[in-house]
Coordinates of C-alpha atoms in Angstrom, one line a residue:
X191 CA 3.6 44.8 -51.3
X192 CA 7.3 44.6 -50.2
X193 CA 6.4 42.2 -47.4
X194 CA 5.6 39.3 -49.7
X195 CA 9.2 38.4 -50.5
X196 CA 9.8 36.4 -47.3
X197 CA 6.9 34.2 -48.5
X198 CA 8.8 33.2 -51.6
X199 CA 12.0 32.6 -49.7
X200 CA 10.6 30.2 -47.1
X201 CA 7.2 29.0 -48.1
X202 CA 5.4 28.0 -51.2
X203 CA 1.8 26.8 -51.3
X204 CA 1.5 23.1 -52.6
X205 CA -1.8 24.1 -54.2
X206 CA 0.0 26.3 -56.6
X207 CA 2.5 23.8 -57.9
X208 CA 2.2 23.4 -61.7
X209 CA 5.0 20.9 -62.4
X210 CA 4.8 17.1 -63.0
X211 CA 4.2 14.8 -60.0
X212 CA 7.9 14.1 -59.8
X213 CA 8.8 17.8 -59.9
X214 CA 6.0 18.6 -57.4
X215 CA 7.4 16.1 -54.9
X216 CA 10.9 17.6 -55.4
X217 CA 9.6 21.1 -55.0
X218 CA 7.6 20.3 -51.9
X219 CA 10.6 18.7 -50.3
X220 CA 12.8 21.6 -51.3
X221 CA 10.4 24.3 -49.9
X222 CA 9.9 22.4 -46.6
X223 CA 13.7 22.4 -46.1
X224 CA 14.0 26.1 -46.9
X225 CA 11.2 26.8 -44.4
X226 CA 12.9 24.8 -41.6
X227 CA 16.2 26.4 -42.3
X228 CA 15.1 30.1 -42.2
X229 CA 12.4 29.7 -39.5
X230 CA 15.1 28.9 -36.9
X231 CA 17.8 31.3 -38.2
X232 CA 18.8 34.2 -35.9
X233 CA 21.3 35.8 -38.2
X234 CA 22.8 35.5 -41.6
X235 CA 25.9 36.9 -43.3
X236 CA 27.5 36.5 -46.7
X237 CA 29.5 38.0 -49.5
X238 CA 27.2 39.3 -52.2
X239 CA 27.1 40.5 -55.8
X240 CA 24.3 42.7 -56.8
X241 CA 23.5 43.2 -60.5
X242 CA 20.9 45.7 -61.6
X243 CA 19.6 45.7 -65.2
X244 CA 17.5 48.6 -66.4
X245 CA 14.8 48.3 -69.1
X246 CA 17.4 49.2 -71.8
X247 CA 19.5 46.2 -70.7
X248 CA 22.2 48.4 -69.2
X249 CA 23.8 46.7 -66.2
X250 CA 25.4 47.9 -63.0
X251 CA 27.3 45.5 -60.8
X252 CA 28.3 46.0 -57.2
X253 CA 29.6 43.8 -54.4
X254 CA 30.3 43.7 -50.7
X255 CA 29.1 42.0 -47.6
X256 CA 25.6 41.5 -46.2
X257 CA 24.4 41.0 -42.6
X258 CA 20.9 40.1 -41.6
X259 CA 19.6 39.7 -38.1
X260 CA 16.3 39.1 -36.3
X261 CA 14.1 41.0 -35.9
X262 CA 14.2 42.7 -39.4
X263 CA 17.6 44.3 -39.4
X264 CA 20.1 44.4 -42.2
X265 CA 23.4 45.9 -43.2
X266 CA 24.9 46.0 -46.8
X267 CA 28.5 47.1 -46.8
X268 CA 29.4 47.9 -50.4
X269 CA 33.1 47.7 -51.4
X270 CA 33.1 47.7 -55.2
X271 CA 33.1 49.8 -57.3
X272 CA 32.8 52.3 -54.5
X273 CA 32.3 52.3 -50.7
X274 CA 28.7 52.6 -49.6
X275 CA 26.5 51.6 -46.7
X276 CA 22.8 50.6 -46.8
X277 CA 21.6 49.8 -43.2
X278 CA 18.3 49.4 -41.4
X279 CA 17.3 48.9 -37.8
X280 CA 14.0 47.6 -38.9
X281 CA 12.2 50.9 -38.8
X282 CA 14.4 53.3 -40.7
X283 CA 16.7 52.7 -43.6
X284 CA 19.8 54.7 -44.3
X285 CA 21.9 54.9 -47.4
X286 CA 25.3 56.5 -47.0
X287 CA 27.9 57.3 -49.7
X288 CA 31.1 58.6 -48.0
X289 CA 32.4 60.2 -51.2
X290 CA 29.2 62.3 -51.5
X291 CA 29.2 63.3 -47.8
X292 CA 25.5 62.6 -47.8
X293 CA 23.1 60.2 -46.2
X294 CA 19.5 59.6 -47.2
X295 CA 17.0 58.1 -44.8
X296 CA 13.5 56.8 -45.2
X297 CA 11.0 54.8 -43.2
X298 CA 11.1 51.1 -44.1
X299 CA 7.4 50.9 -44.7
X300 CA 7.7 53.7 -47.3
X301 CA 10.6 52.3 -49.2
X302 CA 10.4 50.3 -52.4
X303 CA 14.0 49.4 -52.6
X304 CA 14.6 45.8 -53.8
X305 CA 16.9 45.2 -50.8
X306 CA 14.3 45.9 -48.2
X307 CA 12.3 42.6 -48.3
X308 CA 15.4 40.5 -47.5
X309 CA 15.5 41.7 -43.9
X310 CA 12.1 40.1 -43.3
X311 CA 13.6 36.7 -44.2
X312 CA 14.8 35.4 -40.8
X313 CA 12.5 33.8 -38.3
X314 CA 9.5 33.4 -40.7
X315 CA 7.6 30.2 -41.3
X316 CA 4.2 28.9 -42.3
X317 CA 3.5 31.6 -44.8
X318 CA 1.1 30.8 -47.6
X319 CA -1.0 31.9 -50.5
X320 CA 1.3 34.6 -51.9
X321 CA 1.9 33.2 -55.4
X322 CA -0.5 32.0 -58.1
X323 CA 1.9 29.6 -59.8
X324 CA 5.2 27.8 -59.1
X325 CA 7.6 26.0 -61.4
X326 CA 10.7 23.9 -60.7
X327 CA 12.9 24.8 -63.7
X328 CA 15.1 22.4 -65.5
X329 CA 17.4 25.2 -66.7
X330 CA 21.1 25.2 -65.7
X331 CA 21.5 27.0 -62.4
X332 CA 24.1 29.7 -61.9
X333 CA 25.6 27.7 -59.0
X334 CA 26.3 24.1 -59.7
X335 CA 24.0 21.7 -57.8
X336 CA 21.4 24.2 -56.8
X337 CA 17.7 24.1 -57.8
X338 CA 15.9 26.9 -59.5
X339 CA 12.3 27.8 -58.7
X340 CA 10.2 30.4 -60.6
X341 CA 7.1 32.0 -59.0
X342 CA 4.4 34.5 -59.9
X343 CA 3.1 36.8 -57.2
X344 CA -0.6 36.7 -56.4
X345 CA -0.9 40.1 -55.0
X346 CA -0.7 43.3 -57.1
X347 CA 2.9 44.3 -57.4
X348 CA 5.4 45.5 -59.9
X349 CA 7.1 42.2 -60.0
X350 CA 6.5 40.1 -63.1
X351 CA 8.2 37.0 -61.7
X352 CA 10.8 35.9 -59.2
X353 CA 13.5 33.3 -59.3
X354 CA 15.2 31.8 -56.4
X355 CA 18.2 29.4 -56.5
X356 CA 18.4 27.0 -53.5
X357 CA 21.1 24.7 -52.4
X358 CA 19.4 21.4 -51.5
X359 CA 22.2 20.4 -49.2
X360 CA 21.5 23.1 -46.6
X361 CA 18.4 24.9 -48.1
X362 CA 20.0 28.3 -48.2
X363 CA 19.2 30.8 -50.9
X364 CA 22.3 31.3 -53.2
X365 CA 20.7 33.5 -55.9
X366 CA 17.6 35.7 -56.1
X367 CA 16.3 37.4 -59.2
X368 CA 13.5 40.0 -59.1
X369 CA 12.0 40.8 -62.5
X370 CA 9.9 44.0 -62.7
X371 CA 7.0 44.7 -65.1
X372 CA 9.0 47.5 -66.7
X373 CA 11.7 45.1 -67.9
X374 CA 14.2 46.0 -65.2
X375 CA 15.6 43.3 -62.8
X376 CA 17.7 43.0 -59.7
X377 CA 19.9 39.9 -59.2
X378 CA 21.6 39.0 -55.9
X379 CA 24.3 36.3 -55.6
X380 CA 25.3 35.1 -52.2
X381 CA 28.5 33.2 -51.2
X382 CA 30.6 32.4 -48.1
X383 CA 27.3 32.2 -46.2
X384 CA 27.4 31.9 -42.4
X385 CA 24.4 31.6 -40.1
X386 CA 23.8 32.0 -36.3
X387 CA 27.2 33.5 -35.6
X388 CA 25.9 35.8 -32.8
X389 CA 25.8 39.2 -34.5
X390 CA 25.2 42.2 -32.3
X391 CA 22.3 44.5 -32.8
X392 CA 24.5 47.6 -32.4
X393 CA 26.0 47.0 -35.9
X394 CA 22.6 47.9 -37.4
X395 CA 22.5 51.3 -35.7
X396 CA 23.5 54.1 -38.1
X397 CA 25.6 56.8 -36.5
X398 CA 25.7 60.0 -38.5
X399 CA 29.2 61.1 -39.4
X400 CA 30.0 64.7 -38.6
X401 CA 29.5 67.2 -41.4
X402 CA 27.3 64.8 -43.5
X403 CA 24.1 66.2 -45.1
X404 CA 20.9 64.3 -44.3
X405 CA 18.3 64.0 -47.1
X406 CA 14.8 62.5 -46.7
X407 CA 13.8 59.8 -49.2
X408 CA 16.2 57.3 -50.8
X409 CA 15.7 58.3 -54.4
X410 CA 18.5 56.1 -55.7

């Protein structure tokens, strides 16, 4: 079920649009631009803020720098409130906390972490039929000038709804909110975005530090 997220980021089916004719045209144009942008993108990097809210409305905020690269590689370098590394070569994902002297590892296809789907973003296009309903919202966006789209997954998943905030000037995703059925949600804010800078694949290889314990399964 985690593979559906790229669909929301780069392609929405016109048949599912539920807005007015004016909004439908705006949404169609917006999605076409996002599709073109990400379909030809080879790599992506940005500063990020990640906010997790549990079902009791308790929040945890972290920040750092994100790197994505085709095919299906990612690297999250957390800086605040503590140093952490979440990295994947597309097959295995590693989560390393230097202060704990421990690294957890898990196969990508077995992970349910909310960060996993983002690495399937680059190079995708012409993906359809993943959502039952789409709405172009009139609510005030987090980033001035962006457009907010709400969508409801068609396939069985623990997501209730998903919001994406898109900059119509360059069709890049500036904010992404994943709302779960249990009331929890993950929010990602992206800034200082750079694309196609020629990242090297070696930066997505995790090298085990000496004396660090390896644990199977993320279990975060």
